[in-house]
Amino acid sequence: MHHIWHRPNNTIIQLHLEILDMIPVLLIILLTLVSCEADIDFNRIDGEPCIFLDGMIGNAPASLISAHVATPMNMGKEDMSKAKVKLTGTISDESISFSKEEGGLFFHEIRPGDKIEIHASAAGVSDVHASTIVPEPINLISSRIISKEGTFITFEIVYEENAGEEGYYGIMFNDTSISEAPGILLSESYDMVVPFGQLEGTILIWDRHKTRREGDRSVFKTSIDTDSEKTTQYSIRLVSLSPEAYMYLRNIYIKTSTNFGAVGMGTPAITYSNVIGGIGVVGSWWVEDALLTE
């Protein structure tokens, strides 16, 4: 199935700036609604110590899975137990193990379709187990800029879904705001995943050179100067996500810039758990870049 992102109507663009001030409230409402649908482990918010397990596995040089023993209602790393956690990880049929003192469990050369399983154990607490399957990349067919009005860029992305694949797809931005019908989502400091399948979308580019020190600009906007012309490229990241990764991003990542452990201990009511016996999330994703040139 092909999906096409195209320009929203003028009403959406005109309302965009007016609604920006409402974004924090909208996000809180959104997170509240989504968290109610998440697989929340309410049994683990009773103040008893358990293993916190977290990590996002993707097409990076190395992906880290870490674990520690902590009490859910405590707030920071200083409250974490010094208990030794043994981690065992399996990629398809290959097994490796690290202790917590060695920094966690590193995965290299992850491939689409790999099944990742993690097991963690420590003295005095229940073992935890989590699993995820690395999703297939998105098949990008074409990408182009349709029009530009001021700092608004309307773009079109045509892609093909992977037949028979279960998972989630999205567009990830950094330092941009995203306008979509029927509502608006904002990503100022954090990446935001917008589910594919929307019929309308546009982006507002913020050039950080105008407001911050040199070099602190969006990594997705690049100016290219040649002898004959100057062009600007916008890199839009197409993301395919495992269900666990999707729930993590919707419930945790867009909420805070702190590490997962502190979030999990401070606000367990919105903690998504896909591990048995503890709190945490192990998800996987695959990222592809689509370049738009003006």
Coordinates of C-alpha atoms in Angstrom, one line a residue:
M1 CA 0.0 0.0 0.0
H2 CA 1.3 3.5 -0.9
H3 CA 0.8 6.4 1.4
I4 CA 1.2 10.1 0.3
W5 CA 1.8 13.0 2.6
H6 CA 0.5 16.2 1.1
R7 CA -0.1 19.8 2.0
P8 CA -2.7 20.6 4.7
N9 CA -5.3 23.3 4.0
N10 CA -4.6 26.9 4.8
T11 CA -6.8 26.8 7.9
I12 CA -4.4 24.4 9.6
I13 CA -1.4 26.6 8.8
Q14 CA -3.1 29.7 10.1
L15 CA -4.1 27.9 13.3
H16 CA -0.7 26.5 13.8
L17 CA 0.9 29.5 15.6
E18 CA -2.2 30.2 17.6
I19 CA -2.2 26.7 19.0
L20 CA 1.5 26.5 19.9
D21 CA 0.8 28.0 23.3
M22 CA -1.6 25.1 24.0
I23 CA 0.9 22.4 23.1
P24 CA 2.0 21.6 26.7
V25 CA -1.6 21.0 27.8
L26 CA -2.4 19.0 24.6
L27 CA 0.7 16.8 25.2
I28 CA -0.3 16.2 28.8
I29 CA -3.8 15.1 27.6
L30 CA -2.3 13.0 24.9
L31 CA 0.1 11.3 27.2
T32 CA -2.7 10.6 29.7
L33 CA -4.9 9.0 27.1
V34 CA -2.1 6.9 25.6
S35 CA -0.8 5.8 29.0
C36 CA -4.2 4.4 29.8
E37 CA -3.8 2.1 26.8
A38 CA -0.3 1.0 27.7
D39 CA 0.6 -2.3 29.3
I40 CA 1.3 -0.7 32.6
D41 CA 2.6 -3.0 35.4
F42 CA 0.7 -1.5 38.3
N43 CA 1.9 -4.3 40.5
R44 CA 5.4 -2.7 40.5
I45 CA 4.5 0.6 42.0
D46 CA 4.2 -0.7 45.5
G47 CA 7.7 0.5 46.6
E48 CA 9.3 -3.0 46.5
P49 CA 12.7 -3.2 44.8
C50 CA 12.7 -4.6 41.3
I51 CA 14.9 -4.7 38.2
F52 CA 14.7 -1.7 35.8
L53 CA 15.6 -2.8 32.3
D54 CA 15.8 -0.3 29.4
G55 CA 17.2 0.0 25.9
M56 CA 16.4 0.8 22.3
I57 CA 18.0 -1.4 19.7
G58 CA 18.4 -0.2 16.1
N59 CA 20.7 0.2 13.1
A60 CA 23.5 1.9 15.0
P61 CA 27.1 0.8 15.4
A62 CA 26.2 -0.5 18.9
S63 CA 23.0 -0.6 20.9
L64 CA 23.2 -0.7 24.7
I65 CA 20.8 -2.5 27.0
S66 CA 21.2 -1.7 30.7
A67 CA 19.7 -2.8 34.0
H68 CA 19.8 -1.9 37.6
V69 CA 17.9 -2.7 40.8
A70 CA 15.8 0.1 42.3
T71 CA 12.7 1.0 44.2
P72 CA 10.0 2.3 41.8
M73 CA 9.0 5.4 43.8
N74 CA 12.6 6.7 44.2
M75 CA 13.7 9.5 42.0
G76 CA 17.3 9.4 41.0
K77 CA 20.4 7.4 40.3
E78 CA 21.6 8.0 43.8
D79 CA 18.7 5.9 45.0
M80 CA 19.5 2.9 42.8
S81 CA 20.8 -0.2 44.5
K82 CA 24.4 -1.3 44.0
A83 CA 23.2 -4.8 43.5
K84 CA 24.9 -6.7 40.7
V85 CA 22.6 -7.5 37.8
K86 CA 23.5 -10.2 35.4
L87 CA 22.3 -9.6 31.8
T88 CA 22.0 -12.3 29.1
G89 CA 21.0 -11.4 25.6
T90 CA 20.2 -13.5 22.6
I91 CA 20.1 -12.4 19.0
S92 CA 18.4 -15.2 17.0
D93 CA 20.7 -18.1 18.1
E94 CA 23.7 -16.3 19.4
S95 CA 24.0 -15.6 23.1
I96 CA 26.3 -13.2 25.0
S97 CA 26.4 -12.0 28.6
F98 CA 27.8 -9.0 30.6
S99 CA 27.6 -7.9 34.2
K100 CA 26.4 -4.5 35.1
E101 CA 29.9 -3.4 36.0
E102 CA 30.9 -3.9 32.4
G103 CA 28.4 -1.3 31.3
G104 CA 25.4 -3.4 30.2
L105 CA 24.7 -5.5 27.2
F106 CA 25.9 -4.3 23.8
F107 CA 24.4 -5.5 20.5
H108 CA 26.3 -5.0 17.2
E109 CA 25.2 -5.4 13.6
I110 CA 21.5 -5.7 14.2
R111 CA 19.6 -6.9 11.1
P112 CA 15.9 -6.6 10.3
G113 CA 14.0 -9.6 11.5
D114 CA 16.4 -10.4 14.3
K115 CA 14.6 -11.5 17.5
I116 CA 16.1 -9.9 20.5
E117 CA 15.6 -11.5 23.9
I118 CA 16.9 -10.1 27.2
H119 CA 17.1 -11.8 30.6
A120 CA 18.1 -10.0 33.8
S121 CA 18.6 -11.4 37.2
A122 CA 19.8 -10.2 40.6
A123 CA 19.8 -11.5 44.2
G124 CA 16.7 -10.8 46.2
V125 CA 14.4 -9.7 43.3
S126 CA 12.4 -11.4 40.6
D127 CA 14.1 -12.1 37.2
V128 CA 12.9 -10.1 34.2
H129 CA 12.6 -11.1 30.6
A130 CA 11.8 -9.0 27.5
S131 CA 11.8 -9.5 23.8
T132 CA 11.5 -7.5 20.6
I133 CA 11.8 -8.1 16.8
V134 CA 13.8 -5.6 14.8
P135 CA 11.4 -4.2 12.1
E136 CA 12.1 -4.1 8.4
P137 CA 13.2 -0.8 6.8
I138 CA 10.7 1.4 5.1
N139 CA 10.7 1.1 1.3
L140 CA 10.9 4.8 0.3
I141 CA 9.6 5.3 -3.3
S142 CA 10.0 9.1 -3.6
S143 CA 10.3 12.3 -1.6
R144 CA 9.9 15.9 -2.7
I145 CA 9.1 19.5 -1.6
I146 CA 5.7 20.6 -3.0
S147 CA 5.9 24.2 -1.9
K148 CA 7.4 26.7 0.5
E149 CA 5.8 29.6 2.2
G150 CA 8.1 31.5 4.5
T151 CA 9.5 28.9 6.9
F152 CA 6.7 26.4 6.2
I153 CA 7.7 23.6 3.9
T154 CA 5.0 21.3 2.5
F155 CA 6.4 18.0 1.4
E156 CA 5.3 14.7 -0.1
I157 CA 6.7 11.3 0.9
V158 CA 5.6 8.2 -1.0
Y159 CA 6.5 4.9 0.6
E160 CA 5.4 1.2 0.6
E161 CA 4.5 -0.6 3.7
N162 CA 6.1 -4.0 4.3
A163 CA 3.5 -6.6 3.6
G164 CA 2.5 -8.7 6.5
E165 CA 4.6 -6.8 9.0
E166 CA 3.2 -5.8 12.4
G167 CA 4.7 -2.7 13.8
Y168 CA 4.6 1.1 13.6
Y169 CA 5.9 3.6 11.1
G170 CA 6.6 7.3 11.6
I171 CA 8.5 10.4 10.6
M172 CA 11.0 11.6 13.1
F173 CA 12.1 15.3 13.3
N174 CA 14.5 17.2 15.4
D175 CA 14.0 20.9 16.2
T176 CA 11.0 21.2 14.0
S177 CA 7.3 21.6 14.7
I178 CA 4.9 19.2 13.0
S179 CA 1.4 20.2 11.8
E180 CA -1.1 17.5 11.0
A181 CA -4.8 17.1 10.7
P182 CA -6.9 17.0 12.8
G183 CA -4.5 18.2 15.6
I184 CA -1.0 19.5 16.1
L185 CA 2.0 17.9 17.6
L186 CA 5.1 19.8 18.6
S187 CA 8.7 18.6 18.8
E188 CA 11.0 21.4 20.1
S189 CA 13.6 19.6 22.2
Y190 CA 12.9 16.0 21.5
D191 CA 12.2 13.8 18.4
M192 CA 8.6 13.0 17.8
V193 CA 7.3 10.0 16.0
V194 CA 4.1 10.7 14.0
P195 CA 2.3 7.5 12.8
F196 CA 2.2 7.0 9.1
G197 CA -1.2 6.9 7.5
Q198 CA -2.0 10.6 7.9
L199 CA -3.3 12.3 4.8
E200 CA -1.9 15.7 5.5
G201 CA 1.3 17.1 6.9
T202 CA 3.7 20.1 6.8
I203 CA 6.7 21.2 8.7
L204 CA 8.0 24.5 10.1
I205 CA 11.8 24.7 9.9
W206 CA 13.5 26.6 12.8
D207 CA 17.0 27.9 11.9
R208 CA 18.9 27.8 15.1
H209 CA 21.5 30.2 13.8
K210 CA 19.1 33.0 14.4
T211 CA 18.6 32.4 18.1
R212 CA 21.6 30.4 19.4
R213 CA 25.3 30.1 19.1
E214 CA 27.0 29.1 15.9
G215 CA 26.9 25.4 15.4
D216 CA 23.8 24.7 17.5
R217 CA 21.5 24.1 14.6
S218 CA 19.1 21.4 13.6
V219 CA 21.1 18.4 12.3
F220 CA 18.4 17.9 9.7
K221 CA 19.0 21.2 7.8
T222 CA 22.1 21.5 5.7
S223 CA 23.1 24.3 3.4
I224 CA 25.2 23.4 0.4
D225 CA 27.2 26.2 -1.3
T226 CA 28.7 25.7 -4.8
D227 CA 30.2 28.1 -7.3
S228 CA 26.9 28.2 -9.2
E229 CA 24.2 27.8 -6.7
K230 CA 23.2 27.4 -3.1
T231 CA 20.8 24.6 -2.1
T232 CA 19.3 23.5 1.2
Q233 CA 18.7 20.0 2.1
Y234 CA 16.3 18.8 4.8
S235 CA 16.8 15.2 6.1
I236 CA 13.6 13.6 7.2
R237 CA 14.0 10.4 9.1
L238 CA 11.7 7.6 8.3
V239 CA 11.3 5.2 11.2
S240 CA 9.9 1.8 11.5
L241 CA 9.3 0.7 15.1
S242 CA 8.6 -2.4 17.1
P243 CA 5.4 -2.1 19.2
E244 CA 7.5 -1.8 22.3
A245 CA 9.6 1.1 20.8
Y246 CA 6.4 2.9 19.7
M247 CA 4.9 2.7 23.2
Y248 CA 8.2 3.9 24.7
L249 CA 8.4 6.9 22.5
R250 CA 4.7 7.9 23.0
N251 CA 4.8 7.4 26.8
I252 CA 8.3 8.3 27.9
Y253 CA 10.7 9.9 25.4
I254 CA 8.6 12.9 24.4
K255 CA 7.8 13.5 28.1
T256 CA 11.3 14.2 29.4
S257 CA 15.0 14.4 28.6
T258 CA 16.1 12.4 31.7
N259 CA 17.1 8.8 31.5
F260 CA 14.5 6.0 31.6
G261 CA 15.4 4.9 35.1
A262 CA 14.6 8.2 36.6
V263 CA 11.4 8.5 34.6
G264 CA 10.3 5.1 35.6
M265 CA 11.0 5.6 39.3
G266 CA 9.5 9.1 39.4
T267 CA 6.3 8.5 37.4
P268 CA 5.6 4.8 37.3
A269 CA 2.0 5.5 36.4
I270 CA 3.0 6.2 32.8
T271 CA 5.8 3.6 32.6
Y272 CA 5.3 1.1 29.8
S273 CA 6.4 -2.4 30.9
N274 CA 7.1 -5.2 28.5
V275 CA 9.2 -7.1 31.0
I276 CA 8.0 -9.8 33.5
G277 CA 8.9 -9.2 37.1
G278 CA 10.3 -5.7 36.8
I279 CA 9.8 -2.3 35.0
G280 CA 11.3 -1.2 31.8
V281 CA 11.2 -1.5 28.0
V282 CA 13.3 -3.1 25.3
G283 CA 12.3 -1.9 21.9
S284 CA 13.8 -1.9 18.4
W285 CA 13.6 0.4 15.4
W286 CA 15.1 1.0 11.9
V287 CA 15.8 4.5 10.6
E288 CA 16.1 5.6 7.0
D289 CA 16.8 9.1 5.8
A290 CA 14.8 10.9 3.0
L291 CA 16.4 14.0 1.6
L292 CA 14.3 17.0 0.5
T293 CA 16.2 19.6 -1.6
E294 CA 15.1 23.1 -2.4

